[in-house]
Amino acid sequence: MWMMTQTWQDVLFLHWPIDPKELEKHLPEELKLELFEQNAWLSAVFFKVHRHRLRFLPTIPGMNIYLQLNVRTYVEYNGMKGIYFFHLDVTNYFVSKITALGSLPYRFSKILAKQRENHFSYTSHYKACDERLRVTYTIEDHTNTNFDQWIVERYHSWAKWKDTLFRIDIHHSPWELQRASATIHSNTLASFMKGNFQGTQPIAHFAKNKVAKVFPPVVERK
């Protein structure tokens, strides 16, 4: 039974190919890095959260609307494919503190979103690590390639607290993606990574909105 629902709006996906050896050492040992065309992939996902609420409860003013940036990669566990989040940055201080109690890597961050006709921008800054990303983009045609489906149709994520690995499942309808033409103006995300991916342009997708339901955490048995 789901415990929480959210609506995600103006979702921008940015994907960079990464040497698997550079990413796998930053994962919990139980998780296997999943590859596409022999590359690991690191993604930054921006979106606006609306109608954040718990099951059977109304939305709470001050808690139901905020901006979010997820930095993630793609993994497997016991045959299940999903996501590992390096961090989830939000503009709502209370959301960051409450979710951190559940050992999820949420961080309070400064994120700005702007739109002028078909021209969009997102800017983020996490002060503690001086991690920044500034991107502008325009929206193009619809797309539905094998890569698109592989990288966005993910309904499980894992996190680790002390020696315990747990999984959080989500449910939503399949993504309807559009291509995006994105320009990265500055990028110091994933500062734990060596290499030069921050200076390269990513593959970009856009989705207008998605209603998602989040299920309670499940402890993975050894």
C-alpha positions in Angstrom: 0.0 0.0 0.0 1.5 3.4 -1.0 2.3 5.9 1.7 2.8 9.1 -0.2 2.0 10.8 -3.5 3.6 13.6 -5.5 3.1 15.3 -8.8 6.4 16.0 -10.7 6.3 18.9 -13.2 8.7 20.1 -15.9 11.0 17.1 -15.4 14.5 17.5 -17.0 16.7 14.5 -17.3 20.4 14.9 -18.0 22.5 11.8 -18.7 26.3 11.4 -18.9 28.1 8.1 -19.9 30.7 7.2 -17.3 33.6 4.7 -17.0 32.0 1.9 -14.8 35.2 1.7 -12.7 34.7 5.3 -11.7 31.2 4.7 -10.4 31.1 1.2 -8.9 33.5 2.1 -6.1 30.9 4.6 -4.8 28.1 2.0 -4.5 27.1 -0.2 -1.6 28.8 -3.6 -2.2 25.4 -5.4 -2.5 24.4 -3.4 -5.6 25.6 -4.2 -9.1 26.2 -1.4 -11.5 24.0 -1.7 -14.7 25.5 -0.7 -18.0 24.1 0.4 -21.4 26.4 0.0 -24.4 29.2 -0.8 -22.0 28.9 2.5 -20.1 27.6 3.3 -16.7 25.4 6.4 -16.6 25.2 9.3 -14.2 22.0 11.4 -14.3 20.9 14.7 -12.9 17.1 15.1 -12.8 15.4 18.4 -12.1 11.7 18.8 -11.4 9.0 20.8 -9.5 7.2 18.8 -6.8 3.5 19.6 -6.3 0.8 18.1 -4.2 3.2 16.3 -1.9 1.1 14.6 0.7 0.8 11.4 2.8 -2.0 8.9 2.2 -5.3 9.8 3.7 -4.1 13.3 4.6 -4.5 16.6 2.8 -1.5 18.6 1.6 0.3 20.6 4.3 1.0 24.3 3.4 4.8 24.8 3.3 5.5 21.1 2.6 3.6 20.4 -0.6 5.5 22.5 -3.2 9.3 22.7 -3.8 12.0 22.1 -6.4 14.2 19.0 -6.4 17.4 17.8 -8.1 18.4 14.1 -8.0 21.8 12.8 -8.9 21.7 9.0 -9.5 23.0 6.0 -11.3 21.5 2.7 -12.4 21.9 -0.6 -10.6 20.6 -4.2 -10.1 19.9 -6.2 -6.9 18.7 -9.8 -7.1 17.5 -9.4 -10.6 15.6 -6.1 -9.9 16.6 -3.1 -11.9 16.5 0.4 -10.3 18.3 3.5 -9.1 20.9 4.4 -6.6 20.7 8.0 -5.4 24.0 9.8 -4.6 21.9 12.7 -3.3 18.5 14.4 -3.6 18.6 18.2 -3.2 15.4 20.0 -2.3 14.5 23.6 -1.6 12.2 22.7 1.3 14.2 22.7 4.6 11.6 20.6 6.5 11.4 17.9 3.7 15.2 17.6 3.8 15.3 17.1 7.5 12.3 14.7 7.8 13.6 12.5 4.9 17.1 12.5 6.3 15.7 10.8 9.5 15.0 7.8 7.2 18.7 7.7 6.2 17.9 9.0 2.7 20.6 11.3 1.2 18.4 14.4 1.0 20.1 17.9 1.2 18.7 21.4 1.6 19.8 23.3 -1.4 19.2 26.4 -3.5 17.5 25.7 -6.8 15.9 28.2 -9.2 13.7 27.4 -12.2 12.7 29.9 -15.0 10.6 29.7 -18.1 10.1 32.0 -21.1 7.9 30.4 -23.8 9.9 27.3 -24.9 13.1 28.4 -23.2 13.7 26.9 -19.7 16.5 27.1 -17.1 17.4 25.4 -13.9 20.2 26.5 -11.5 21.3 24.7 -8.4 23.8 25.3 -5.6 24.6 23.1 -2.7 26.8 25.4 -0.5 28.4 22.9 1.8 30.3 21.2 -1.1 30.0 24.1 -3.5 28.2 21.8 -6.0 26.6 23.8 -8.8 24.7 23.2 -12.0 23.3 25.8 -14.4 21.5 24.5 -17.5 19.3 26.1 -20.2 17.2 24.0 -22.5 14.4 24.0 -25.1 11.9 21.2 -25.7 11.8 19.2 -29.0 10.0 16.2 -30.5 8.7 13.1 -28.7 11.1 10.2 -28.4 10.8 6.5 -27.3 14.1 4.7 -28.0 15.5 1.6 -26.2 17.9 3.9 -24.3 15.0 6.2 -23.3 13.1 3.3 -21.8 16.1 1.7 -20.2 17.1 4.9 -18.3 13.8 6.3 -17.2 11.5 3.3 -16.6 12.8 2.6 -13.1 10.5 1.7 -10.2 12.9 0.7 -7.4 15.6 2.6 -5.6 18.0 1.5 -2.8 19.7 3.1 0.1 21.9 1.8 2.9 21.8 2.7 6.6 24.7 1.2 8.6 24.7 -2.4 7.5 21.1 -2.5 6.3 20.2 -2.2 2.6 16.6 -1.1 2.0 14.4 -0.6 -1.1 11.8 2.0 -1.9 9.3 1.2 -4.7 7.3 3.8 -6.7 4.5 3.4 -9.1 3.4 5.7 -12.0 2.4 5.5 -15.6 5.0 5.1 -18.3 7.0 8.2 -19.2 6.1 10.2 -22.3 9.4 11.8 -23.1 10.5 14.6 -25.4 14.0 15.3 -26.6 15.5 18.4 -25.0 18.3 20.6 -26.4 20.4 21.4 -23.3 23.4 23.6 -22.8 25.4 23.2 -19.6 26.8 26.6 -18.5 28.5 25.3 -15.3 28.7 22.0 -13.6 30.5 20.8 -10.4 28.0 18.1 -9.5 29.2 14.7 -8.2 32.4 16.2 -6.8 33.4 12.7 -5.6 33.9 11.7 -9.2 37.3 12.0 -10.9 37.4 12.7 -14.7 35.9 15.4 -16.9 32.3 14.5 -17.4 31.3 17.8 -15.8 32.6 19.6 -18.8 30.7 17.6 -21.4 27.2 18.0 -22.8 24.6 15.3 -21.7 21.8 13.5 -23.4 18.7 15.3 -22.4 15.0 14.4 -22.0 12.0 16.3 -20.9 8.6 15.3 -19.5 5.7 17.7 -18.6 4.3 15.9 -15.6 4.0 12.7 -13.7 1.9 11.6 -10.7 3.8 9.1 -8.6 3.0 7.0 -5.6 5.7 6.0 -3.1 5.6 2.8 -1.0 7.1 2.2 2.4 10.7 1.1 2.7 11.5 -2.7 2.5 14.5 -4.2 4.2 16.5 -6.4 1.8 17.3 -9.8 3.4 20.8 -11.1 3.1 
